[in-house]
Amino acid sequence: MKKQVTIQRYSAPERINHWITAFCFVLAAVSGLGFFFPSFNWLMNVLGTPQLARILHPFVGVVMFASFIIMFFRYWHHNLINRDDILWAKNIRKVVVNEEVGDTGRYNFGQKGVFWAAIILLVLLLVSGVVIWRPYFAPVFSIPVIRVALMVHSFAAVALIVVIMVHIYAALWVKGSITAMVEGWVTTTWARKHHPKWYREVRQKESNKLD
């Protein structure tokens, strides 16, 4: 069997950064659902005990935010909306049946949407989380402000869970995406099909290094 030619999609530091964020998200989301729904109180045991979960949950959230901020500064310029993204969005029906549309760069419009939604929701979670964080910051704020913060925190958390579920589904749907984030590489065939513009940019950089 002929060995497929591969190119690097993510470096080791990038992959570690991603999985730290993902691990913290799981811990924060699961324990948070335990706080929100009485019937799910047992989920708080993911952080040891319900009492320990109430202490650790906000710290896990801060680590998750810090980790994602690193990702934000690393990838924001790859996630700016352009004309090809508009074409991708207009042809979403073709995308749904796994047909590639447009000259996609490192990320397509769907991935960019997940990226920007995640950073907005994480900022809302951080700000509202600080307001309701007992015993450190909550005493500084009035009861009405804390109530609003609780609502914002809850809705933002649910929205982020939905966004990440879409992200996971898309990664599973497009074969090769999980390998890229686990092992760091993709085949040239995968790159040409799903991210042709990015593939040409990578090849151009490699060519310039050889000159």
Short mmCIF file of C-alpha atoms in Angstrom, two decimals, residues 125-202:
data_model
loop_
_atom_site.label_atom_id
_atom_site.label_comp_id
_atom_site.label_asym_id
_atom_site.label_seq_id
_atom_site.Cartn_x
_atom_site.Cartn_y
_atom_site.Cartn_z
CA LEU A 125 -18.72 33.51 31.26
CA LEU A 126 -15.59 35.06 32.75
CA VAL A 127 -17.18 38.44 33.52
CA SER A 128 -20.40 36.97 34.92
CA GLY A 129 -18.43 34.29 36.75
CA VAL A 130 -16.35 36.89 38.58
CA VAL A 131 -19.53 38.68 39.70
CA ILE A 132 -21.01 35.50 41.23
CA TRP A 133 -17.70 34.08 42.54
CA ARG A 134 -18.07 33.55 46.27
CA PRO A 135 -16.44 34.32 48.62
CA TYR A 136 -13.98 36.44 46.63
CA PHE A 137 -15.89 38.91 44.45
CA ALA A 138 -19.65 38.44 44.93
CA PRO A 139 -19.84 40.51 48.15
CA VAL A 140 -18.72 43.56 46.16
CA PHE A 141 -21.82 43.47 43.92
CA SER A 142 -25.47 44.12 44.67
CA ILE A 143 -28.07 41.33 44.67
CA PRO A 144 -29.73 42.56 41.41
CA VAL A 145 -26.35 42.57 39.63
CA ILE A 146 -25.59 39.06 40.90
CA ARG A 147 -28.99 37.84 39.66
CA VAL A 148 -28.34 39.26 36.19
CA ALA A 149 -24.85 37.72 36.21
CA LEU A 150 -26.31 34.33 37.13
CA MET A 151 -28.69 34.52 34.17
CA VAL A 152 -25.93 35.58 31.79
CA HIS A 153 -23.61 32.86 33.10
CA SER A 154 -26.26 30.16 32.71
CA PHE A 155 -27.33 31.12 29.18
CA ALA A 156 -23.74 31.62 28.01
CA ALA A 157 -22.77 28.22 29.44
CA VAL A 158 -25.61 26.43 27.65
CA ALA A 159 -24.81 28.27 24.41
CA LEU A 160 -21.12 27.32 24.68
CA ILE A 161 -22.01 23.67 25.25
CA VAL A 162 -24.12 23.74 22.07
CA VAL A 163 -21.31 25.42 20.12
CA ILE A 164 -18.77 22.84 21.27
CA MET A 165 -21.17 20.01 20.41
CA VAL A 166 -21.38 21.41 16.87
CA HIS A 167 -17.58 21.64 16.82
CA ILE A 168 -17.21 18.00 17.89
CA TYR A 169 -19.83 16.81 15.40
CA ALA A 170 -18.10 18.63 12.54
CA ALA A 171 -14.73 17.16 13.55
CA LEU A 172 -16.20 13.67 13.50
CA TRP A 173 -18.07 14.33 10.24
CA VAL A 174 -14.96 15.42 8.31
CA LYS A 175 -12.69 12.38 8.38
CA GLY A 176 -9.11 13.33 9.20
CA SER A 177 -9.92 16.28 11.46
CA ILE A 178 -9.45 14.30 14.68
CA THR A 179 -6.13 12.92 13.44
CA ALA A 180 -4.98 16.48 12.76
CA MET A 181 -5.55 17.52 16.36
CA VAL A 182 -4.28 14.28 17.91
CA GLU A 183 -1.22 13.57 15.78
CA GLY A 184 -0.71 16.96 14.14
CA TRP A 185 -0.70 15.95 10.48
CA VAL A 186 -3.11 15.64 7.56
CA THR A 187 -2.68 14.07 4.16
CA THR A 188 -2.06 16.34 1.18
CA THR A 189 -5.24 14.92 -0.36
CA TRP A 190 -7.24 16.03 2.70
CA ALA A 191 -5.66 19.48 2.64
CA ARG A 192 -6.29 20.01 -1.09
CA LYS A 193 -9.92 18.93 -0.73
CA HIS A 194 -10.97 20.73 2.46
CA HIS A 195 -8.57 23.70 2.65
CA PRO A 196 -7.07 24.29 -0.82
CA LYS A 197 -5.98 27.88 -0.21
CA TRP A 198 -4.23 26.89 3.03
CA TYR A 199 -2.57 23.96 1.25
CA ARG A 200 -1.11 26.28 -1.40
CA GLU A 201 0.13 28.68 1.28
CA VAL A 202 1.90 25.85 3.12
#
